[in-house]
Tab-separated table of C-alpha atoms in Angstrom:
chain	number	residue	atom	x	y	z
A	1	MET	CA	94.399	-123.337	320.398
A	2	PHE	CA	91.876	-120.523	320.204
A	3	THR	CA	92.165	-116.538	320.849
A	4	GLY	CA	88.749	-115.807	321.827
A	5	ILE	CA	88.145	-113.341	319.028
A	6	ILE	CA	84.831	-113.949	317.471
A	7	GLU	CA	84.822	-114.321	314.065
A	8	ALA	CA	81.310	-114.822	313.691
A	9	LEU	CA	77.859	-115.609	314.517
A	10	GLY	CA	75.879	-118.495	313.858
A	11	ARG	CA	73.157	-120.478	314.659
A	12	ILE	CA	72.022	-123.598	316.004
A	13	GLU	CA	69.479	-125.417	313.024
A	14	SER	CA	68.659	-128.820	314.720
A	15	ILE	CA	69.848	-131.037	317.881
A	16	GLU	CA	69.081	-134.774	316.724
A	17	SER	CA	69.477	-136.927	320.005
A	18	VAL	CA	71.876	-139.688	319.398
A	19	GLY	CA	72.776	-143.245	321.621
A	20	GLY	CA	72.621	-140.823	324.414
A	21	ASP	CA	74.876	-138.258	323.470
A	22	ARG	CA	73.643	-135.124	320.915
A	23	ARG	CA	74.639	-133.892	317.278
A	24	MET	CA	73.882	-130.523	316.344
A	25	VAL	CA	74.023	-128.682	312.750
A	26	PHE	CA	75.309	-125.140	313.434
A	27	ARG	CA	74.392	-122.909	310.679
A	28	ALA	CA	76.902	-119.986	309.641
A	29	PRO	CA	76.605	-118.789	305.802
A	30	GLY	CA	79.969	-117.396	304.040
A	31	TYR	CA	81.970	-117.966	307.183
A	32	LEU	CA	83.073	-121.919	306.762
A	33	ARG	CA	85.504	-121.153	303.767
A	34	GLY	CA	88.753	-123.243	303.618
A	35	VAL	CA	86.972	-125.333	306.957
A	36	GLN	CA	88.380	-129.063	306.014
A	37	LEU	CA	86.114	-132.038	307.878
A	38	GLY	CA	87.700	-133.012	311.295
A	39	ASP	CA	88.378	-129.180	312.196
A	40	SER	CA	87.812	-127.759	315.244
A	41	ILE	CA	85.581	-124.900	315.743
A	42	ALA	CA	84.560	-123.541	319.087
A	43	VAL	CA	81.090	-122.856	319.452
A	44	ASN	CA	79.603	-121.060	322.729
A	45	GLY	CA	83.776	-121.656	323.804
A	46	CYS	CA	83.262	-125.084	323.703
A	47	CYS	CA	86.074	-126.877	321.299
A	48	LEU	CA	84.014	-128.925	319.058
A	49	THR	CA	84.967	-131.084	315.511
A	50	ALA	CA	82.956	-131.095	312.260
A	51	ALA	CA	81.690	-134.003	311.978
A	52	SER	CA	80.014	-133.173	308.245
A	53	LEU	CA	80.384	-130.002	306.324
A	54	SER	CA	77.791	-128.434	304.012
A	55	ASP	CA	77.584	-124.945	301.839
A	56	ASP	CA	76.544	-122.948	304.965
A	57	GLY	CA	77.050	-125.411	307.898
A	58	PHE	CA	78.333	-127.772	310.026
A	59	MET	CA	77.632	-130.460	311.821
A	60	ALA	CA	79.266	-131.896	315.646
A	61	ASP	CA	78.636	-134.613	318.000
A	62	LEU	CA	78.836	-133.764	321.501
A	63	SER	CA	78.834	-136.520	324.180
A	64	ALA	CA	77.656	-136.980	327.115
A	65	GLU	CA	80.400	-135.694	329.369
A	66	THR	CA	80.066	-131.541	326.728
A	67	LEU	CA	76.631	-132.108	327.516
A	68	ASN	CA	77.088	-131.981	331.221
A	69	LEU	CA	79.447	-130.555	332.237
A	70	THR	CA	79.070	-127.062	329.855
A	71	THR	CA	76.101	-124.896	328.524
A	72	ALA	CA	75.614	-127.268	325.657
A	73	GLY	CA	72.998	-129.534	327.469
A	74	ARG	CA	70.563	-126.303	327.636
A	75	TRP	CA	70.987	-125.203	323.922
A	76	GLU	CA	68.436	-124.704	321.505
A	77	ALA	CA	67.577	-124.948	318.292
A	78	GLY	CA	67.269	-121.275	316.623
A	79	ALA	CA	69.654	-120.049	319.668
A	80	ARG	CA	72.976	-118.387	317.935
A	81	VAL	CA	76.227	-118.963	319.057
A	82	ASN	CA	79.975	-117.626	318.984
A	83	LEU	CA	81.869	-119.272	316.563
A	84	GLU	CA	85.636	-119.276	316.156
A	85	ARG	CA	88.105	-121.000	314.227
A	86	ALA	CA	90.620	-122.653	315.744
A	87	LEU	CA	94.052	-120.134	315.614
A	88	THR	CA	96.481	-120.714	312.754
A	89	PRO	CA	100.121	-119.336	312.727
A	90	ALA	CA	99.659	-116.474	310.498
A	91	LYS	CA	96.369	-115.608	312.740
A	92	PRO	CA	96.603	-112.286	314.754
A	93	LEU	CA	96.630	-113.211	318.514
A	94	GLY	CA	94.487	-110.852	319.995
A	95	GLY	CA	92.676	-111.738	322.579
A	96	HIS	CA	94.169	-114.789	325.407
A	97	MET	CA	95.135	-118.201	324.713
A	98	VAL	CA	92.081	-120.573	324.424
A	99	SER	CA	91.909	-124.047	324.486
A	100	GLY	CA	88.444	-124.787	324.072
A	101	HIS	CA	87.494	-126.869	327.150
A	102	VAL	CA	85.373	-125.129	329.239
A	103	ASP	CA	86.630	-125.319	333.261
A	104	GLY	CA	82.862	-124.354	334.439
A	105	ILE	CA	79.140	-122.704	334.555
A	106	GLY	CA	78.923	-119.665	335.767
A	107	GLU	CA	75.705	-117.330	336.167
A	108	LEU	CA	75.069	-113.585	334.755
A	109	LEU	CA	74.054	-112.038	337.977
A	110	GLU	CA	73.746	-108.217	337.034
A	111	ARG	CA	74.509	-106.274	333.894
A	112	TYR	CA	73.814	-102.637	333.718
A	113	GLU	CA	75.134	-99.248	331.899
A	114	ASP	CA	78.214	-97.691	332.631
A	115	ALA	CA	78.472	-94.984	329.372
A	116	ARG	CA	79.197	-96.264	326.062
A	117	SER	CA	79.850	-99.941	327.454
A	118	THR	CA	77.937	-103.057	329.703
A	119	ARG	CA	79.030	-104.171	332.650
A	120	MET	CA	78.384	-107.418	333.852
A	121	ARG	CA	78.588	-109.251	337.247
A	122	LEU	CA	79.172	-112.647	337.111
A	123	ARG	CA	79.248	-115.855	339.787
A	124	VAL	CA	81.818	-117.934	339.188
A	125	PRO	CA	82.283	-121.479	340.815
A	126	ASP	CA	84.342	-122.528	343.516
A	127	ALA	CA	86.640	-124.553	342.228
A	128	LEU	CA	87.674	-122.052	339.642
A	129	ALA	CA	87.802	-118.663	341.687
A	130	ARG	CA	91.272	-119.203	342.757
A	131	TYR	CA	92.193	-118.982	339.193
A	132	VAL	CA	89.711	-115.569	338.804
A	133	ALA	CA	92.230	-112.823	339.225
A	134	ARG	CA	91.420	-108.355	338.729
A	135	LYS	CA	93.009	-107.791	335.405
A	136	GLY	CA	93.856	-112.142	334.866
A	137	SER	CA	92.447	-112.673	331.022
A	138	ILE	CA	88.570	-114.968	331.112
A	139	CYS	CA	86.884	-116.570	328.646
A	140	ILE	CA	82.730	-115.959	328.478
A	141	ASP	CA	81.332	-118.099	326.446
A	142	GLY	CA	84.307	-118.179	324.059
A	143	VAL	CA	84.980	-114.500	324.684
A	144	SER	CA	88.239	-113.427	325.475
A	145	LEU	CA	87.567	-110.991	328.180
A	146	THR	CA	89.451	-109.410	330.928
A	147	VAL	CA	88.601	-108.875	334.381
A	148	ASN	CA	87.532	-105.685	335.945
A	149	ASP	CA	87.301	-106.181	339.513
A	150	VAL	CA	86.957	-109.813	341.685
A	151	GLU	CA	84.943	-109.958	345.320
A	152	ASP	CA	85.300	-113.128	347.640
A	153	GLY	CA	82.521	-113.892	349.891
A	154	PRO	CA	81.466	-116.537	351.821
A	155	GLY	CA	80.444	-119.908	349.333
A	156	LYS	CA	80.456	-117.285	346.347
A	157	THR	CA	83.327	-115.624	344.685
A	158	VAL	CA	81.303	-112.644	341.205
A	159	PHE	CA	83.958	-111.057	339.293
A	160	GLY	CA	82.518	-108.615	336.844
A	161	VAL	CA	84.163	-107.481	332.961
A	162	ASN	CA	83.043	-104.827	331.248
A	163	ILE	CA	81.692	-105.091	327.792
A	164	ILE	CA	82.289	-102.699	324.597
A	165	PRO	CA	79.900	-101.659	321.975
A	166	HIS	CA	81.322	-103.962	319.371
A	167	THR	CA	81.583	-106.789	321.494
A	168	LEU	CA	78.365	-106.600	322.631
A	169	ALA	CA	76.898	-105.850	318.818
A	170	HIS	CA	79.094	-109.291	317.228
A	171	THR	CA	78.904	-112.147	320.264
A	172	THR	CA	75.702	-114.069	321.875
A	173	LEU	CA	77.240	-111.013	325.013
A	174	GLY	CA	74.373	-108.895	323.469
A	175	ASP	CA	71.974	-111.353	324.697
A	176	LEU	CA	73.009	-112.741	328.262
A	177	GLN	CA	70.131	-111.495	330.645
A	178	PRO	CA	70.580	-112.144	334.539
A	179	GLY	CA	70.036	-115.753	335.546
A	180	GLN	CA	71.008	-116.940	331.935
A	181	ALA	CA	73.982	-119.492	332.047
A	182	VAL	CA	77.887	-119.390	330.741
A	183	ASN	CA	80.715	-121.539	329.792
A	184	LEU	CA	84.082	-120.222	331.473
A	185	GLU	CA	87.552	-120.810	331.084
A	186	VAL	CA	89.945	-119.950	333.176
A	187	ASP	CA	93.167	-117.876	332.126
A	188	LEU	CA	95.581	-121.551	330.826
A	189	ILE	CA	98.846	-119.371	332.456
A	190	ALA	CA	97.527	-119.338	336.123
A	191	ARG	CA	96.873	-123.416	335.795
A	192	TYR	CA	100.232	-123.475	334.837
A	193	LEU	CA	101.260	-121.782	337.054
A	194	GLU	CA	99.605	-123.278	340.484
A	195	ARG	CA	100.829	-126.771	338.720
A	196	LEU	CA	104.292	-125.292	339.269
A	197	LEU	CA	103.748	-124.114	341.694
A	198	GLN	CA	102.000	-127.631	343.495
A	199	ALA	CA	105.196	-129.028	341.648
A	200	ARG	CA	107.672	-127.467	344.042
A	201	SER	CA	106.596	-127.663	347.118
A	202	ASP	CA	106.075	-131.706	346.986
A	203	GLY	CA	109.670	-131.813	346.116
A	204	ALA	CA	110.629	-129.314	348.572
């Protein structure tokens, strides 16, 4: 589990194709103190396993499913990535409960300045639209955010978020431009609530 509060910005050092999967090396000097082999690290919202460690980075294997169902299949060497180590009992839960299992890929449609903040509007896949609610939580490329508003339209749902200067400066959201794809993870509570209501309906 994670919180969606980004701890550091890393960089993809190398990408290697291995038997249909990919092996990636991520560089993050000074960030990996205390990380053990096999620990989970969220990279742009994708929960990855540290398969090997070095003084300033780690290597992870990415399966074909991860490459197909997240933006990881589009990552390139040299790109910056958001990093967060797994939640521990001593870690403050400053964002919301995040599993690191990406639900789908969204697209940034628009960004514009609003006072000192930046507003972003994103398209969400139809299958996830019912989980996105005004003032609910959503995770974009591993960043915990609050949904400002939701617009439902024929064949598409668009939602808006507000990005404060600190988040722009300390995550990859500052680099994001219209047309780019992002990893989305919807609120776990919304998923559990839907499952609970479905069970009650089936038992009625």
